[in-house]
Short mmCIF file of C-alpha atoms in Angstrom, two decimals:
data_model
loop_
_atom_site.label_atom_id
_atom_site.label_comp_id
_atom_site.label_asym_id
_atom_site.label_seq_id
_atom_site.Cartn_x
_atom_site.Cartn_y
_atom_site.Cartn_z
CA MET K 1 -110.67 54.52 -360.36
CA GLU K 2 -107.37 55.92 -359.31
CA ASN K 3 -107.36 59.26 -360.88
CA ASN K 4 -110.54 61.46 -362.64
CA ASN K 5 -108.47 63.56 -364.78
CA THR K 6 -108.76 64.78 -368.29
CA SER K 7 -104.96 64.96 -368.69
CA ARG K 8 -102.01 63.61 -367.06
CA HIS K 9 -101.39 66.97 -365.39
CA GLN K 10 -105.01 67.68 -364.32
CA TYR K 11 -107.09 66.37 -361.61
CA PHE K 12 -110.66 66.71 -360.34
CA TYR K 13 -111.06 68.99 -357.15
CA ALA K 14 -113.65 70.28 -354.90
CA VAL K 15 -112.54 73.09 -352.62
CA GLY K 16 -114.69 75.36 -350.38
CA LEU K 17 -115.96 76.04 -347.32
CA SER K 18 -119.11 75.01 -345.72
CA TYR K 19 -121.06 75.20 -342.12
CA ARG K 20 -119.50 72.05 -341.02
CA LYS K 21 -116.09 74.10 -340.36
CA ALA K 22 -116.94 77.51 -341.26
CA ASP K 23 -119.04 80.01 -339.15
CA ALA K 24 -121.74 82.24 -340.63
CA GLU K 25 -119.31 85.34 -340.45
CA THR K 26 -116.57 83.25 -342.22
CA ARG K 27 -119.24 81.55 -344.84
CA GLY K 28 -120.32 85.58 -345.37
CA LYS K 29 -116.92 86.51 -346.65
CA PHE K 30 -116.67 84.07 -349.28
CA SER K 31 -120.48 83.91 -350.35
CA LEU K 32 -120.69 84.74 -354.28
CA ASP K 33 -123.89 86.53 -355.60
CA SER K 34 -124.46 86.33 -358.99
CA ALA K 35 -122.24 88.88 -360.19
CA GLY K 36 -119.31 87.31 -358.48
CA LYS K 37 -120.16 84.09 -360.02
CA ALA K 38 -120.40 85.54 -363.31
CA ALA K 39 -116.74 87.38 -362.88
CA LEU K 40 -115.01 83.84 -361.19
CA LEU K 41 -116.29 81.99 -364.34
CA GLN K 42 -114.87 84.87 -366.48
CA GLN K 43 -111.29 84.64 -364.19
CA ALA K 44 -111.38 81.02 -364.90
CA LYS K 45 -111.47 81.03 -368.58
CA GLN K 46 -108.87 83.97 -368.88
CA GLU K 47 -106.88 82.08 -366.27
CA GLY K 48 -106.93 78.32 -368.48
CA ILE K 49 -109.48 76.32 -366.33
CA ASP K 50 -111.37 74.61 -368.90
CA SER K 51 -114.36 72.82 -366.67
CA LEU K 52 -115.76 74.13 -363.16
CA ILE K 53 -119.24 74.65 -361.63
CA VAL K 54 -119.88 77.05 -358.41
CA THR K 55 -122.12 76.82 -355.85
CA SER K 56 -122.93 79.25 -353.12
CA THR K 57 -125.52 79.06 -350.47
CA CYS K 58 -126.40 80.17 -347.05
CA ASN K 59 -124.27 76.98 -346.18
CA ARG K 60 -121.66 76.74 -348.40
CA THR K 61 -119.52 78.21 -350.97
CA GLU K 62 -117.80 75.57 -353.31
CA ILE K 63 -115.96 74.83 -356.34
CA TYR K 64 -116.03 71.84 -358.35
CA GLY K 65 -113.69 71.56 -361.10
CA PHE K 66 -110.25 70.68 -363.20
CA ALA K 67 -106.83 72.19 -362.30
CA GLN K 68 -103.25 71.11 -362.04
CA HIS K 69 -103.14 72.42 -358.39
CA PRO K 70 -106.26 73.08 -355.99
CA PHE K 71 -104.67 76.64 -355.43
CA GLN K 72 -105.71 77.58 -359.06
CA LEU K 73 -109.39 77.06 -358.03
CA ILE K 74 -108.55 78.67 -354.03
CA LYS K 75 -107.26 81.85 -355.67
CA LEU K 76 -110.37 82.19 -358.18
CA LEU K 77 -112.54 82.31 -354.95
CA CYS K 78 -110.41 84.62 -353.01
CA ASP K 79 -110.12 86.80 -355.69
CA ASN K 80 -113.90 87.14 -356.15
CA SER K 81 -114.72 87.28 -352.82
CA ARG K 82 -114.16 88.74 -349.62
CA GLY K 83 -112.34 86.22 -348.20
CA SER K 84 -108.61 85.66 -347.76
CA ILE K 85 -106.37 82.88 -348.23
CA GLU K 86 -105.37 82.69 -344.50
CA GLU K 87 -109.15 82.56 -343.72
CA PHE K 88 -109.76 79.69 -346.28
CA GLN K 89 -107.08 77.54 -344.88
CA ARG K 90 -108.79 77.91 -341.56
CA ALA K 91 -111.92 76.95 -342.03
CA ALA K 92 -111.76 75.11 -345.87
CA PHE K 93 -111.60 72.12 -347.46
CA VAL K 94 -109.99 70.37 -350.30
CA TYR K 95 -111.05 67.21 -352.11
CA LYS K 96 -109.07 65.34 -354.91
CA ASN K 97 -110.36 62.87 -357.47
CA ASN K 98 -112.51 60.18 -355.93
CA GLU K 99 -113.00 62.21 -352.48
CA ALA K 100 -114.12 64.90 -354.61
CA ILE K 101 -116.78 62.88 -356.63
CA ALA K 102 -117.86 61.54 -353.23
CA HIS K 103 -118.35 64.96 -351.66
CA ILE K 104 -120.68 66.38 -354.67
CA PHE K 105 -122.53 63.36 -354.19
CA ARG K 106 -123.24 63.75 -350.44
CA VAL K 107 -123.84 67.50 -351.17
CA GLY K 108 -126.04 66.85 -353.93
CA THR K 109 -128.16 64.27 -352.21
CA GLY K 110 -128.86 65.82 -349.06
CA LEU K 111 -126.36 64.15 -346.81
CA ASP K 112 -123.82 66.90 -346.16
CA SER K 113 -126.80 69.32 -345.67
CA GLN K 114 -126.91 71.49 -342.29
CA ILE K 115 -130.33 69.95 -341.80
CA LEU K 116 -130.21 66.52 -342.97
CA GLY K 117 -132.03 65.87 -346.13
CA ASP K 118 -132.48 69.17 -347.22
CA PHE K 119 -131.99 68.81 -351.23
CA GLU K 120 -132.48 72.52 -351.79
CA ILE K 121 -128.88 72.59 -352.72
CA ILE K 122 -129.22 69.84 -355.87
CA SER K 123 -131.36 73.37 -357.59
CA GLN K 124 -127.94 74.86 -356.97
CA ILE K 125 -125.80 72.92 -358.49
CA LYS K 126 -128.27 72.44 -361.57
CA THR K 127 -127.80 76.39 -361.95
CA GLY K 128 -124.21 76.20 -361.51
CA PHE K 129 -123.71 73.55 -364.14
CA THR K 130 -126.05 75.23 -366.62
CA GLU K 131 -123.83 78.70 -366.16
CA SER K 132 -120.87 77.00 -366.43
CA LYS K 133 -121.79 75.44 -369.75
CA ALA K 134 -123.31 78.89 -370.95
CA ALA K 135 -119.76 80.27 -370.38
CA GLY K 136 -118.36 77.28 -372.05
CA LEU K 137 -116.55 75.71 -368.97
CA ALA K 138 -118.56 72.45 -368.57
CA ASN K 139 -116.83 69.34 -370.52
CA ALA K 140 -118.22 65.60 -370.78
CA PHE K 141 -116.72 64.56 -367.41
CA LEU K 142 -118.52 67.61 -365.55
CA GLU K 143 -121.97 67.08 -367.53
CA ARG K 144 -122.38 63.26 -366.42
CA LEU K 145 -121.06 63.61 -363.50
CA VAL K 146 -123.97 66.44 -362.49
CA ASN K 147 -126.34 63.93 -364.27
CA SER K 148 -125.43 61.46 -362.04
CA VAL K 149 -125.80 63.15 -359.18
CA ILE K 150 -128.91 64.44 -360.53
CA GLN K 151 -130.09 60.86 -360.65
CA ALA K 152 -128.89 59.97 -357.37
CA SER K 153 -130.82 62.57 -355.53
CA LYS K 154 -134.01 61.42 -357.42
CA ARG K 155 -133.77 57.96 -356.42
CA ILE K 156 -132.86 58.94 -353.02
CA LYS K 157 -136.46 61.04 -352.60
CA ASN K 158 -138.29 58.05 -354.48
CA GLU K 159 -136.70 55.43 -352.86
CA THR K 160 -135.85 56.37 -349.29
CA GLU K 161 -137.65 58.68 -346.61
CA LEU K 162 -134.21 60.70 -346.31
CA SER K 163 -136.33 63.65 -347.54
CA SER K 164 -139.56 62.70 -345.70
CA GLY K 165 -141.68 65.77 -344.04
CA ALA K 166 -140.78 69.15 -344.84
CA THR K 167 -137.55 69.87 -342.90
CA SER K 168 -135.40 72.43 -344.66
CA VAL K 169 -133.78 75.83 -343.59
CA SER K 170 -137.06 77.37 -344.63
CA PHE K 171 -139.27 75.09 -342.93
CA ALA K 172 -137.02 74.97 -339.34
CA SER K 173 -137.32 78.55 -339.02
CA VAL K 174 -140.99 78.24 -339.18
CA GLN K 175 -141.00 75.22 -336.83
CA TYR K 176 -138.70 77.51 -334.33
CA ILE K 177 -141.32 80.58 -334.95
CA MET K 178 -144.14 77.83 -333.75
CA ASN K 179 -142.55 76.24 -330.89
CA ASN K 180 -141.44 79.60 -329.56
CA VAL K 181 -144.31 82.39 -330.25
CA ALA K 182 -147.39 81.83 -328.67
CA ASN K 183 -150.85 82.25 -330.88
CA ILE K 184 -148.62 82.44 -333.75
CA SER K 185 -151.68 82.67 -336.06
CA HIS K 186 -152.81 86.06 -334.33
CA LYS K 187 -149.27 87.89 -334.54
CA ASN K 188 -147.89 90.21 -337.21
CA ILE K 189 -145.20 88.47 -339.45
CA LEU K 190 -143.03 90.61 -341.55
CA LEU K 191 -140.83 88.98 -343.96
CA PHE K 192 -138.20 90.92 -345.61
CA GLY K 193 -136.55 89.18 -348.70
CA THR K 194 -137.89 87.07 -351.52
CA GLY K 195 -135.46 84.94 -353.29
CA LYS K 196 -135.63 81.49 -353.19
CA ILE K 197 -135.36 80.93 -349.09
CA GLY K 198 -137.94 83.82 -348.60
CA ARG K 199 -140.21 82.32 -351.03
CA ASN K 200 -140.01 78.98 -349.61
CA THR K 201 -140.48 80.37 -345.63
CA CYS K 202 -143.40 82.15 -346.80
CA GLU K 203 -144.91 79.05 -348.40
CA ASN K 204 -144.03 77.31 -344.90
CA LEU K 205 -145.71 80.26 -342.94
CA VAL K 206 -149.00 80.16 -344.59
CA LYS K 207 -149.53 76.46 -344.50
CA HIS K 208 -148.39 75.93 -341.08
CA THR K 209 -148.99 79.16 -339.04
CA LYS K 210 -152.49 79.56 -340.69
CA ASN K 211 -151.58 83.21 -340.36
CA ASP K 212 -153.12 85.76 -342.48
CA HIS K 213 -151.09 88.55 -340.84
CA ILE K 214 -148.06 88.30 -343.16
CA ILE K 215 -146.83 91.31 -344.81
CA LEU K 216 -143.76 91.14 -347.33
CA VAL K 217 -141.40 93.60 -348.29
CA ASN K 218 -138.70 93.28 -350.95
CA ARG K 219 -136.53 95.89 -352.87
CA THR K 220 -138.22 94.76 -356.30
CA ARG K 221 -141.94 95.05 -355.66
CA GLU K 222 -142.91 92.99 -358.25
CA LYS K 223 -141.23 89.96 -356.86
CA ALA K 224 -143.18 90.40 -353.50
CA GLU K 225 -146.25 91.12 -355.54
CA LYS K 226 -145.97 88.02 -357.41
CA ILE K 227 -145.51 85.73 -354.52
CA ALA K 228 -148.05 87.70 -352.49
CA GLY K 229 -150.72 87.00 -355.10
CA LYS K 230 -150.65 83.19 -354.68
CA PHE K 231 -151.10 83.58 -351.13
CA ASN K 232 -153.02 86.53 -350.62
CA LEU K 233 -150.50 88.36 -348.54
CA VAL K 234 -149.94 92.09 -348.35
CA VAL K 235 -146.79 93.68 -349.83
CA LYS K 236 -145.19 97.17 -348.62
CA ASP K 237 -142.76 99.03 -350.55
CA HIS K 238 -139.31 98.73 -349.59
CA ASP K 239 -138.74 102.48 -348.09
CA LEU K 240 -141.68 101.40 -345.75
CA LEU K 241 -139.61 99.07 -343.92
CA PRO K 242 -138.43 101.04 -340.98
CA LEU K 243 -142.20 101.93 -340.43
CA GLU K 244 -143.52 97.94 -340.65
CA ILE K 245 -140.87 96.62 -338.51
CA PRO K 246 -142.09 98.16 -335.26
CA LYS K 247 -145.53 96.65 -336.02
CA ALA K 248 -144.33 93.07 -336.24
CA ASP K 249 -143.91 90.41 -333.75
CA VAL K 250 -141.66 87.99 -335.74
CA LEU K 251 -139.24 89.94 -338.32
CA ILE K 252 -137.64 87.15 -341.01
CA VAL K 253 -134.77 88.59 -343.03
CA ALA K 254 -133.70 86.46 -346.45
CA THR K 255 -132.28 88.88 -348.37
CA GLY K 256 -129.21 88.66 -351.01
CA ALA K 257 -127.26 91.49 -349.68
CA GLN K 258 -123.62 91.39 -348.96
CA GLU K 259 -124.06 93.69 -346.23
CA PRO K 260 -126.15 94.04 -343.11
CA THR K 261 -129.57 95.54 -344.27
CA ILE K 262 -131.03 95.82 -340.97
CA ASP K 263 -129.26 97.12 -337.51
CA LYS K 264 -130.45 98.90 -334.38
CA ASP K 265 -130.99 102.39 -335.56
CA ILE K 266 -133.59 101.28 -337.67
CA LEU K 267 -135.31 99.38 -335.05
CA VAL K 268 -138.15 101.86 -332.82
CA LEU K 269 -139.53 99.47 -330.67
CA ASP K 270 -142.38 99.19 -328.05
CA LYS K 271 -142.85 95.52 -327.70
CA PRO K 272 -140.85 92.49 -328.00
CA LEU K 273 -139.71 91.48 -331.34
CA LEU K 274 -138.17 87.97 -332.88
CA ILE K 275 -135.81 88.32 -335.44
CA LEU K 276 -134.66 85.59 -337.71
CA ASP K 277 -131.75 86.01 -339.95
CA LEU K 278 -131.80 83.49 -343.03
CA SER K 279 -128.96 85.18 -344.62
CA ILE K 280 -125.59 84.54 -345.92
CA PRO K 281 -123.64 86.92 -345.26
CA LYS K 282 -125.75 87.94 -342.35
CA ASN K 283 -128.07 90.95 -343.11
CA VAL K 284 -129.01 91.66 -339.50
CA HIS K 285 -126.30 93.45 -337.56
CA ASP K 286 -125.63 91.44 -334.14
CA ASN K 287 -125.89 95.11 -332.33
CA VAL K 288 -129.79 94.68 -332.57
CA LYS K 289 -129.32 92.37 -329.51
CA GLU K 290 -128.26 95.34 -327.46
CA LEU K 291 -132.16 96.50 -327.71
CA PRO K 292 -134.39 95.22 -324.99
CA GLY K 293 -137.02 92.93 -325.94
CA VAL K 294 -135.15 91.85 -329.34
CA THR K 295 -134.50 88.07 -329.91
CA LEU K 296 -131.97 87.32 -332.88
CA VAL K 297 -131.66 84.04 -334.26
CA HIS K 298 -129.31 83.16 -337.13
CA LEU K 299 -129.57 80.43 -339.83
CA ASP K 300 -126.80 78.53 -338.00
CA ASP K 301 -128.90 78.09 -334.79
CA LEU K 302 -131.99 76.54 -336.47
CA SER K 303 -129.69 73.46 -337.46
CA THR K 304 -129.58 72.40 -333.81
CA ILE K 305 -133.29 71.85 -334.23
CA THR K 306 -134.01 68.05 -333.91
CA ASP K 307 -137.37 66.31 -334.06
CA ALA K 308 -138.97 62.81 -334.92
CA THR K 309 -139.05 63.95 -338.63
CA LEU K 310 -134.89 64.07 -338.38
CA GLU K 311 -134.95 61.05 -336.31
CA ASN K 312 -136.72 59.16 -338.76
CA ARG K 313 -134.40 60.53 -341.47
CA ARG K 314 -131.52 59.00 -339.89
CA LEU K 315 -132.36 55.69 -340.09
CA HIS K 316 -132.40 56.04 -344.00
CA ILE K 317 -128.65 57.49 -344.25
CA PRO K 318 -127.46 53.46 -345.15
CA ALA K 319 -129.81 53.21 -348.04
CA ALA K 320 -129.30 56.47 -349.31
CA GLU K 321 -125.46 56.08 -349.11
CA ALA K 322 -126.16 52.77 -351.07
CA ILE K 323 -127.95 54.22 -354.14
CA ILE K 324 -125.03 56.31 -354.15
CA GLU K 325 -122.02 53.71 -354.02
CA ASP K 326 -124.19 52.17 -356.98
CA ILE K 327 -124.31 55.47 -359.11
CA ILE K 328 -120.89 56.27 -358.44
CA SER K 329 -119.69 53.06 -359.52
CA GLU K 330 -121.57 53.36 -362.59
CA PHE K 331 -120.11 56.58 -363.38
CA ASN K 332 -116.51 55.05 -362.76
CA ASP K 333 -117.24 52.41 -365.02
CA TRP K 334 -118.30 55.36 -367.81
CA THR K 335 -114.99 57.34 -366.90
CA ASN K 336 -112.77 54.77 -367.21
CA ALA K 337 -114.16 53.21 -370.41
CA ARG K 338 -113.92 56.73 -371.66
CA LYS K 339 -110.11 57.02 -370.44
CA PHE K 340 -108.83 53.86 -371.93
CA ALA K 341 -111.30 53.82 -375.23
CA PRO K 342 -108.44 56.11 -377.15
CA THR K 343 -105.55 53.63 -375.77
CA ILE K 344 -107.48 51.02 -377.76
CA ASN K 345 -108.21 52.45 -380.85
CA ALA K 346 -104.74 53.86 -380.84
CA LEU K 347 -103.67 49.90 -380.03
CA LYS K 348 -105.72 48.74 -382.88
CA GLU K 349 -104.40 51.08 -385.04
CA LYS K 350 -100.89 49.87 -384.24
CA LEU K 351 -101.52 46.31 -385.07
CA ASN K 352 -103.26 47.13 -388.37
CA SER K 353 -100.37 48.81 -389.25
CA ILE K 354 -98.17 45.76 -388.19
CA LYS K 355 -100.70 43.19 -389.91
CA ASP K 356 -100.86 45.53 -393.24
CA SER K 357 -96.96 45.36 -393.08
CA GLU K 358 -96.73 41.91 -392.69
CA LEU K 359 -99.22 40.90 -395.49
CA ASP K 360 -97.33 42.85 -397.78
CA PHE K 361 -94.38 41.36 -396.53
CA GLN K 362 -96.17 38.06 -397.33
CA ARG K 363 -97.66 38.88 -400.68
CA LYS K 364 -94.26 39.43 -402.02
CA LYS K 365 -93.01 36.40 -400.62
CA ILE K 366 -95.39 33.61 -401.27
CA SER K 367 -96.81 32.90 -404.34
CA ASN K 368 -100.32 32.42 -404.71
CA PHE K 369 -100.76 33.78 -401.41
CA ASP K 370 -104.50 34.33 -400.62
CA GLU K 371 -104.45 38.09 -399.18
CA GLU K 372 -108.40 38.06 -398.48
CA GLN K 373 -108.45 34.69 -396.32
CA ALA K 374 -105.12 36.48 -394.34
CA GLU K 375 -106.87 39.69 -394.09
CA ILE K 376 -109.96 38.10 -392.31
CA ILE K 377 -107.85 35.90 -390.07
CA SER K 378 -105.52 38.90 -389.11
CA GLN K 379 -108.67 41.07 -388.41
CA ARG K 380 -110.55 38.41 -386.01
CA ILE K 381 -106.91 38.30 -383.80
CA ILE K 382 -106.63 41.93 -383.73
CA HIS K 383 -110.33 41.88 -382.36
CA LYS K 384 -109.26 39.12 -380.14
CA ILE K 385 -106.29 41.00 -378.78
CA THR K 386 -107.95 44.23 -378.09
CA THR K 387 -110.71 42.75 -376.42
CA HIS K 388 -108.51 40.96 -373.99
CA PHE K 389 -106.90 44.60 -373.49
CA ALA K 390 -110.24 46.27 -373.12
CA ASN K 391 -111.49 43.73 -370.31
CA HIS K 392 -108.46 43.91 -368.34
CA LEU K 393 -108.87 47.78 -368.27
CA LYS K 394 -112.72 47.42 -367.42
CA ASP K 395 -111.67 44.96 -364.37
CA ARG K 396 -112.44 47.03 -361.09
CA ASP K 397 -109.29 45.56 -359.80
CA THR K 398 -107.21 47.47 -362.51
CA VAL K 399 -105.44 50.39 -362.17
CA VAL K 400 -106.30 51.77 -365.23
CA ASP K 401 -103.76 54.77 -365.55
CA GLU K 402 -100.82 52.37 -364.96
CA SER K 403 -102.27 49.72 -367.31
CA ILE K 404 -102.54 52.54 -369.97
CA GLU K 405 -99.00 53.42 -369.51
CA TRP K 406 -97.77 49.89 -369.77
CA ILE K 407 -99.67 49.57 -372.77
CA GLU K 408 -98.46 52.51 -374.69
CA LYS K 409 -94.88 51.63 -373.46
CA VAL K 410 -94.94 48.28 -375.00
CA PHE K 411 -96.63 49.11 -378.01
CA ARG K 412 -94.73 52.53 -378.43
CA ILE K 413 -98.27 54.34 -379.19
CA GLU K 414 -99.23 57.66 -378.11
CA THR K 415 -102.80 58.42 -377.67
CA PRO K 416 -104.65 62.02 -377.67
CA VAL K 417 -105.56 63.91 -374.54
CA GLN K 418 -109.05 63.63 -373.80
#
């Protein structure tokens, strides 16, 4: 398949930034919260973009969608974040058509995750599609594509060990704590932020550290209480955070704030403190490192962790890639069929028009003309002709767009834009 475009002037793009080229500070500038994503979708509608989805996580902010030129999508991202065009150009990527499709498959199946096999991103893609569909910005192509990525993700989970173990950003943080803090089961752990990463981190803390000295703090107390009740933990009010931090041996920050929520001014410490910042943008100011006894670890540092689990996962990359290739092939078959179906229908109408004209001519010219037999024979011929063309367009070696253009030119037909 050469072009995955809904018209001759629109192409499918993936644009954005990820941990591969953009550091945490840069990713933070392009990070989108719920309001930012909603504003981007609204602007997209106003600017005539008909289909796209947006994802924004700690490791990436990406747009997948249709446009005449990728700058239309890049502009949407820059207009609704704190990032500039110049910063985007230095650290971002732009993929088109087949490359864009391959990219979303690698992202959605954990092959492009900062920690190999981390499948948390697939839920973000699902959420992004749901939000786009609610906004009227999800066409049939995008829906089929997302469903295909979900299918690939499920198959890889079920048929390979790429996601074996519990390695993810949240687990990597707990693994780091266990490797660097002695007697962790007896230490005081303070978790600030109970969004998705915070919830997952909390679950891993309880499961792997056997620690019952974990305190949760969240801006919305009800959210923290919901999680605390599940694990029988203690919740403290947000305004007590400066008083709780000095008691902690480990502080984990996983909030969704757009500016730092922790800096050296609120840290009054009389013992060492390990701080893990799992947030994008960064929620812990770098100035905390000026304080004696403070160790600050950002989520980008966690990606360097390699252990037997990750080494085992790498062995399953070829199997995962084979599954992706299989499902992309099925998706391409569907796309091509959807692309050439209007042309085949238009060809059939053209041939039927020629047939009707010729039968009308022969009816007037030939006495005792058997119109019923002529109709049957003509329809069989038309069916055979259109089937030959359809089989040609289905062939993997066919350049579909060029063939469609040739058919339209030879038979002088026009097909509606899908």
